[in-house]
Amino acid sequence: MQYQRVLITGGAGFVGANLALRLREAIPEAQVVCFDNLKRRGSEFNLPRLKQAGIDFVHGDVRVAGDLPDAKFDLLLDCAAEPSVLAGYGSGAPDYLLNTNLTGTLHLLELARRHSADLLFLSTSRVYPVETLNALRWEEAPTRFELTDPQDVTGASSRGVAEEFPLHGARSLYGATKLCSEIFIEEYAAAYGVRAIINRCGVLTGPWQMGKVDQGVFALWAARHHFGLPLGYIGWGGTGKQVRDFLHVDDLWSLLRLQLSDFNRYQGGCFNVGGGREVSLSLQETTALCQELTGREVPVKASAEDRPGDLRIYLTDSSRIQALSGWKPAHGPRETLESIVRWIRDHEALVRTVFVD
């Protein structure tokens, strides 16, 4: 990697901070700057980790163009987002979501244009429409729902969802902002020659994730078991058979390292990135594994009522990026949850302030 000055927006968040630390190890001679508004509870706990590693921190908001450091960075890594699928629904105004996820990306694109910086954009699997996903063929197994073959939808199979999956339809305001950002990235590439890579990530998880019900569910599940707090199966009959694949943040870094080491090979590409069927769990399976790893059982209520944007199954088909790069996830479901449980035990007092107090 030849980069000398790197700006990471959302750099004090779970993904941004972990990637910043890995970048610092990979290119110790480079200046790495993390930019964050510290809105998310628990992001402040990453600041000592960044400081100890010699990473600079700038407090600011991507919604405000003037907050961004107007310096000649040669790599911009966009991890800033309001990641909640539920944001903007009900009585909540969507202003923060829209301005953070879309306007923030536009501000970063302007920075890339002015300084000819490479852009690596973390998008989301939530760009795919909810109704089309939930209409896929499936069957019910003892502990989970499963996708079946054949499927009638382009880009869908028992392996999951590939990049050819149709994009017409509602997807949540969160997903819409990310898809709009992808489109603007394509336009900036065509109009100004901005070099960019887009990774549509599924669920990302691992140590130091301050998980919530609507974002970071696997870390939340582990923490609730560790502290003996109740949980709930919401929607799809209240059985807990809904399924997500997920990816350890270190596996995301192993892919990004390949991409950043040979940017020309991947630039202009849009890739689905996730654990796939092999690294997936239902909520019911997650409960059983968390019970085993923590040695604790917690009460789990059942609610059959679906929430806006809920999915029965989402699996990432990462065949395109795997074929191009040779990359594959190294952490399975057990290894990933073990790493989260170990982190919680090692930092119990700190973690308690987020999940309990």
PDB file of N, CA and C in Angstrom, residues 11-22 24-25 42-55 207-210 249-250 343 347 350:
ATOM      1  N   GLY A  11     -14.682   7.364  11.952  1.00  0.00           N
ATOM      2  CA  GLY A  11     -13.463   6.695  12.395  1.00  0.00           C
ATOM      3  C   GLY A  11     -13.419   6.297  13.848  1.00  0.00           C
ATOM      4  N   ALA A  12     -14.370   6.777  14.670  1.00  0.00           N
ATOM      5  CA  ALA A  12     -14.432   6.333  16.055  1.00  0.00           C
ATOM      6  C   ALA A  12     -15.520   5.286  16.261  1.00  0.00           C
ATOM      7  N   GLY A  13     -16.215   4.924  15.187  1.00  0.00           N
ATOM      8  CA  GLY A  13     -17.219   3.879  15.273  1.00  0.00           C
ATOM      9  C   GLY A  13     -16.581   2.506  15.272  1.00  0.00           C
ATOM     10  N   PHE A  14     -17.410   1.493  15.388  1.00  0.00           N
ATOM     11  CA  PHE A  14     -16.920   0.119  15.458  1.00  0.00           C
ATOM     12  C   PHE A  14     -16.077  -0.245  14.239  1.00  0.00           C
ATOM     13  N   VAL A  15     -16.630  -0.077  13.059  1.00  0.00           N
ATOM     14  CA  VAL A  15     -15.912  -0.454  11.841  1.00  0.00           C
ATOM     15  C   VAL A  15     -14.746   0.494  11.590  1.00  0.00           C
ATOM     16  N   GLY A  16     -15.013   1.795  11.653  1.00  0.00           N
ATOM     17  CA  GLY A  16     -13.977   2.763  11.345  1.00  0.00           C
ATOM     18  C   GLY A  16     -12.754   2.649  12.234  1.00  0.00           C
ATOM     19  N   ALA A  17     -12.960   2.494  13.536  1.00  0.00           N
ATOM     20  CA  ALA A  17     -11.835   2.405  14.467  1.00  0.00           C
ATOM     21  C   ALA A  17     -11.028   1.132  14.245  1.00  0.00           C
ATOM     22  N   ASN A  18     -11.717   0.015  14.042  1.00  0.00           N
ATOM     23  CA  ASN A  18     -10.998  -1.239  13.808  1.00  0.00           C
ATOM     24  C   ASN A  18     -10.190  -1.180  12.520  1.00  0.00           C
ATOM     25  N   LEU A  19     -10.760  -0.601  11.471  1.00  0.00           N
ATOM     26  CA  LEU A  19     -10.017  -0.492  10.212  1.00  0.00           C
ATOM     27  C   LEU A  19      -8.851   0.486  10.341  1.00  0.00           C
ATOM     28  N   ALA A  20      -9.050   1.544  11.105  1.00  0.00           N
ATOM     29  CA  ALA A  20      -7.963   2.502  11.316  1.00  0.00           C
ATOM     30  C   ALA A  20      -6.769   1.831  11.987  1.00  0.00           C
ATOM     31  N   LEU A  21      -7.037   1.018  12.988  1.00  0.00           N
ATOM     32  CA  LEU A  21      -5.959   0.334  13.694  1.00  0.00           C
ATOM     33  C   LEU A  21      -5.235  -0.647  12.774  1.00  0.00           C
ATOM     34  N   ARG A  22      -5.988  -1.337  11.908  1.00  0.00           N
ATOM     35  CA  ARG A  22      -5.358  -2.271  10.974  1.00  0.00           C
ATOM     36  C   ARG A  22      -4.530  -1.517   9.923  1.00  0.00           C
ATOM     37  N   ARG A  24      -3.079   1.331  10.346  1.00  0.00           N
ATOM     38  CA  ARG A  24      -1.889   1.842  11.033  1.00  0.00           C
ATOM     39  C   ARG A  24      -0.803   0.772  11.105  1.00  0.00           C
ATOM     40  N   GLU A  25      -1.228  -0.468  11.351  1.00  0.00           N
ATOM     41  CA  GLU A  25      -0.274  -1.576  11.397  1.00  0.00           C
ATOM     42  C   GLU A  25       0.301  -1.858  10.011  1.00  0.00           C
ATOM     43  N   GLY A  42     -20.806   4.803  23.054  1.00  0.00           N
ATOM     44  CA  GLY A  42     -19.696   3.861  23.099  1.00  0.00           C
ATOM     45  C   GLY A  42     -18.552   4.211  22.168  1.00  0.00           C
ATOM     46  N   SER A  43     -18.793   5.099  21.186  1.00  0.00           N
ATOM     47  CA  SER A  43     -17.708   5.453  20.262  1.00  0.00           C
ATOM     48  C   SER A  43     -16.575   6.176  20.985  1.00  0.00           C
ATOM     49  N   GLU A  44     -16.902   6.842  22.080  1.00  0.00           N
ATOM     50  CA  GLU A  44     -15.860   7.550  22.840  1.00  0.00           C
ATOM     51  C   GLU A  44     -14.822   6.593  23.422  1.00  0.00           C
ATOM     52  N   PHE A  45     -15.216   5.319  23.604  1.00  0.00           N
ATOM     53  CA  PHE A  45     -14.282   4.344  24.170  1.00  0.00           C
ATOM     54  C   PHE A  45     -13.195   3.946  23.174  1.00  0.00           C
ATOM     55  N   ASN A  46     -13.386   4.276  21.909  1.00  0.00           N
ATOM     56  CA  ASN A  46     -12.357   3.965  20.919  1.00  0.00           C
ATOM     57  C   ASN A  46     -11.264   5.022  20.862  1.00  0.00           C
ATOM     58  N   LEU A  47     -11.517   6.189  21.421  1.00  0.00           N
ATOM     59  CA  LEU A  47     -10.532   7.265  21.318  1.00  0.00           C
ATOM     60  C   LEU A  47      -9.195   6.914  21.963  1.00  0.00           C
ATOM     61  N   PRO A  48      -9.175   6.328  23.173  1.00  0.00           N
ATOM     62  CA  PRO A  48      -7.870   5.932  23.737  1.00  0.00           C
ATOM     63  C   PRO A  48      -7.148   4.888  22.883  1.00  0.00           C
ATOM     64  N   ARG A  49      -7.894   3.988  22.266  1.00  0.00           N
ATOM     65  CA  ARG A  49      -7.281   2.971  21.399  1.00  0.00           C
ATOM     66  C   ARG A  49      -6.613   3.643  20.199  1.00  0.00           C
ATOM     67  N   LEU A  50      -7.299   4.622  19.618  1.00  0.00           N
ATOM     68  CA  LEU A  50      -6.735   5.330  18.472  1.00  0.00           C
ATOM     69  C   LEU A  50      -5.501   6.138  18.874  1.00  0.00           C
ATOM     70  N   LYS A  51      -5.605   6.824  19.991  1.00  0.00           N
ATOM     71  CA  LYS A  51      -4.489   7.661  20.456  1.00  0.00           C
ATOM     72  C   LYS A  51      -3.260   6.823  20.745  1.00  0.00           C
ATOM     73  N   GLN A  52      -3.473   5.679  21.392  1.00  0.00           N
ATOM     74  CA  GLN A  52      -2.353   4.800  21.728  1.00  0.00           C
ATOM     75  C   GLN A  52      -1.631   4.314  20.473  1.00  0.00           C
ATOM     76  N   ALA A  53      -2.380   4.162  19.388  1.00  0.00           N
ATOM     77  CA  ALA A  53      -1.789   3.692  18.134  1.00  0.00           C
ATOM     78  C   ALA A  53      -1.190   4.820  17.303  1.00  0.00           C
ATOM     79  N   GLY A  54      -1.259   6.054  17.803  1.00  0.00           N
ATOM     80  CA  GLY A  54      -0.698   7.180  17.067  1.00  0.00           C
ATOM     81  C   GLY A  54      -1.578   7.670  15.932  1.00  0.00           C
ATOM     82  N   ILE A  55      -2.868   7.445  16.067  1.00  0.00           N
ATOM     83  CA  ILE A  55      -3.829   7.867  15.053  1.00  0.00           C
ATOM     84  C   ILE A  55      -4.440   9.197  15.482  1.00  0.00           C
ATOM     85  N   PRO A 207     -15.439  -7.818  18.179  1.00  0.00           N
ATOM     86  CA  PRO A 207     -15.159  -7.097  19.425  1.00  0.00           C
ATOM     87  C   PRO A 207     -15.234  -5.590  19.235  1.00  0.00           C
ATOM     88  N   TRP A 208     -15.656  -4.895  20.271  1.00  0.00           N
ATOM     89  CA  TRP A 208     -15.795  -3.453  20.342  1.00  0.00           C
ATOM     90  C   TRP A 208     -17.028  -2.922  19.614  1.00  0.00           C
ATOM     91  N   GLN A 209     -17.944  -3.814  19.250  1.00  0.00           N
ATOM     92  CA  GLN A 209     -19.201  -3.345  18.668  1.00  0.00           C
ATOM     93  C   GLN A 209     -20.228  -3.151  19.776  1.00  0.00           C
ATOM     94  N   MET A 210     -20.754  -1.950  19.888  1.00  0.00           N
ATOM     95  CA  MET A 210     -21.777  -1.635  20.888  1.00  0.00           C
ATOM     96  C   MET A 210     -23.147  -1.862  20.249  1.00  0.00           C
ATOM     97  N   VAL A 249     -15.132  -8.264  11.558  1.00  0.00           N
ATOM     98  CA  VAL A 249     -14.498  -7.042  11.046  1.00  0.00           C
ATOM     99  C   VAL A 249     -13.074  -7.305  10.572  1.00  0.00           C
ATOM    100  N   ASP A 250     -12.390  -8.290  11.156  1.00  0.00           N
ATOM    101  CA  ASP A 250     -11.044  -8.621  10.688  1.00  0.00           C
ATOM    102  C   ASP A 250     -11.072  -9.245   9.289  1.00  0.00           C
ATOM    103  N   TRP A 343     -14.105 -10.534  24.426  1.00  0.00           N
ATOM    104  CA  TRP A 343     -13.958  -9.075  24.589  1.00  0.00           C
ATOM    105  C   TRP A 343     -14.841  -8.560  25.711  1.00  0.00           C
ATOM    106  N   HIS A 347     -13.438  -6.728  29.145  1.00  0.00           N
ATOM    107  CA  HIS A 347     -13.745  -5.306  29.338  1.00  0.00           C
ATOM    108  C   HIS A 347     -15.135  -5.142  29.957  1.00  0.00           C
ATOM    109  N   LEU A 350     -16.412  -1.654  31.306  1.00  0.00           N
ATOM    110  CA  LEU A 350     -16.662  -0.698  30.229  1.00  0.00           C
ATOM    111  C   LEU A 350     -17.911  -1.076  29.447  1.00  0.00           C
TER     112      LEU A 350
END
